[in-house]
Amino acid sequence: MDIPEGLTQSAFSEMLGCRLQRLETGVAEVALALEPHLRNRGNVMHGGAIFSLVDITMGLACSSSHGFDQRSVTIECKINYMRAVAEGEVLCVATVIHPGRRTLVVEAQVRQGDKLVAKAQGTFAVL
């Protein structure tokens, strides 16, 4: 896949520490290690960091589906958290399940090894 320079990272994703692992048409994988600035008061990965990882990964899956020459933005996203992350890193896999002309529907799972951390579904508008 031909990806224009600089379109897989943003200042925000870099600040979080997101690392692109795989990108193919309609699918993206992004890893995130638990660093001190991502911990909540309970000393585990903040839910907002996990949600941001999901949104970033879903956005990349959308871009790989409709092409990096178009933009897409999140319309809505729902997430279920299954377990806390106390150490290590997580991997988010996002897959476009409906690649429409105006909207895309994307599913994502966040895993730590074989353990499901969170599951999400989102809708994105193509601009």
XYZ file of C-alpha atoms in Angstrom:
127
model
C 0.000 0.000 0.000
C 1.348 3.406 -1.001
C 1.062 5.712 2.020
C 2.022 9.381 1.752
C 4.804 10.407 4.140
C 3.598 11.483 7.574
C -0.028 10.356 7.268
C 0.118 7.427 9.684
C 1.207 9.471 12.719
C -0.032 12.640 14.380
C 1.421 14.703 17.206
C -1.242 13.188 19.491
C -0.542 9.574 18.536
C 3.186 10.198 18.962
C 2.601 11.762 22.397
C 0.648 8.670 23.450
C 3.366 6.387 22.094
C 1.285 4.627 19.416
C 3.297 2.420 17.046
C 1.866 1.269 13.720
C 2.376 -2.482 13.352
C 0.400 -3.321 10.200
C -1.669 -1.494 7.619
C -3.495 -3.064 4.703
C -6.740 -2.275 2.924
C -9.445 -1.884 5.590
C -7.296 -3.182 8.463
C -4.895 -1.452 10.866
C -2.913 -2.666 13.878
C -1.397 -0.241 16.377
C 0.512 -1.085 19.576
C 0.706 0.995 22.750
C 2.987 0.354 25.727
C 1.888 1.304 29.231
C 4.062 4.263 30.201
C 3.797 6.319 33.429
C 1.929 9.192 31.711
C -0.805 6.752 30.578
C -1.649 5.502 34.081
C -4.791 6.551 35.955
C -5.158 7.003 39.725
C -5.553 3.231 40.057
C -2.091 2.810 38.500
C -3.439 1.012 35.393
C -3.779 2.206 31.784
C -6.278 5.056 31.618
C -9.489 4.256 29.737
C -9.014 7.438 27.730
C -5.655 6.164 26.475
C -7.301 2.917 25.371
C -10.155 4.829 23.713
C -7.671 7.091 21.930
C -5.738 4.041 20.719
C -9.000 2.611 19.340
C -9.940 5.874 17.585
C -6.478 6.267 16.056
C -6.429 2.663 14.832
C -9.960 2.878 13.431
C -9.051 6.096 11.619
C -6.064 4.402 9.993
C -8.252 1.460 8.931
C -10.654 3.963 7.323
C -7.841 5.764 5.515
C -6.488 2.474 4.208
C -9.986 1.611 2.965
C -10.980 4.827 1.155
C -7.481 6.055 0.404
C -5.195 8.571 2.066
C -6.282 11.215 -0.459
C -9.594 11.526 1.457
C -10.172 12.330 5.117
C -12.524 10.631 7.534
C -13.733 11.747 10.950
C -15.370 9.922 13.830
C -19.152 10.341 13.993
C -19.668 8.021 16.950
C -17.864 5.277 18.829
C -18.905 2.813 21.526
C -16.433 0.873 23.630
C -16.676 -1.904 26.201
C -13.793 -2.399 28.617
C -13.226 -6.005 29.760
C -10.074 -5.833 31.845
C -7.481 -3.458 33.215
C -3.937 -3.215 31.887
C -1.419 -3.040 34.747
C 1.796 -3.521 32.752
C 3.175 -4.279 29.316
C 1.603 -3.291 26.040
C -1.627 -3.729 24.149
C -2.401 -4.203 20.467
C -5.461 -2.724 18.776
C -6.745 -4.315 15.567
C -9.382 -2.339 13.639
C -11.307 -3.685 10.650
C -13.671 -1.805 8.343
C -16.881 -3.857 8.198
C -18.868 -1.429 6.010
C -16.856 0.637 3.522
C -19.568 2.980 2.267
C -19.016 5.998 0.041
C -20.093 8.487 2.725
C -19.725 6.499 5.960
C -17.661 3.590 7.185
C -18.393 1.267 10.097
C -15.363 -0.111 11.910
C -14.882 -2.753 14.614
C -11.848 -2.880 16.878
C -10.431 -5.131 19.561
C -7.713 -4.256 22.037
C -5.786 -7.264 23.306
C -2.928 -7.946 25.638
C -1.596 -11.263 24.433
C -4.624 -13.559 24.204
C -6.678 -11.490 26.689
C -9.414 -9.166 25.407
C -9.030 -5.724 27.009
C -11.691 -3.781 25.074
C -14.019 -4.071 22.094
C -15.384 -1.126 20.117
C -17.468 -0.153 17.118
C -17.446 3.212 15.409
C -18.927 5.092 12.484
C -16.810 7.463 10.412
C -17.793 10.082 7.840
C -15.792 10.417 4.638
C -15.067 14.086 3.890
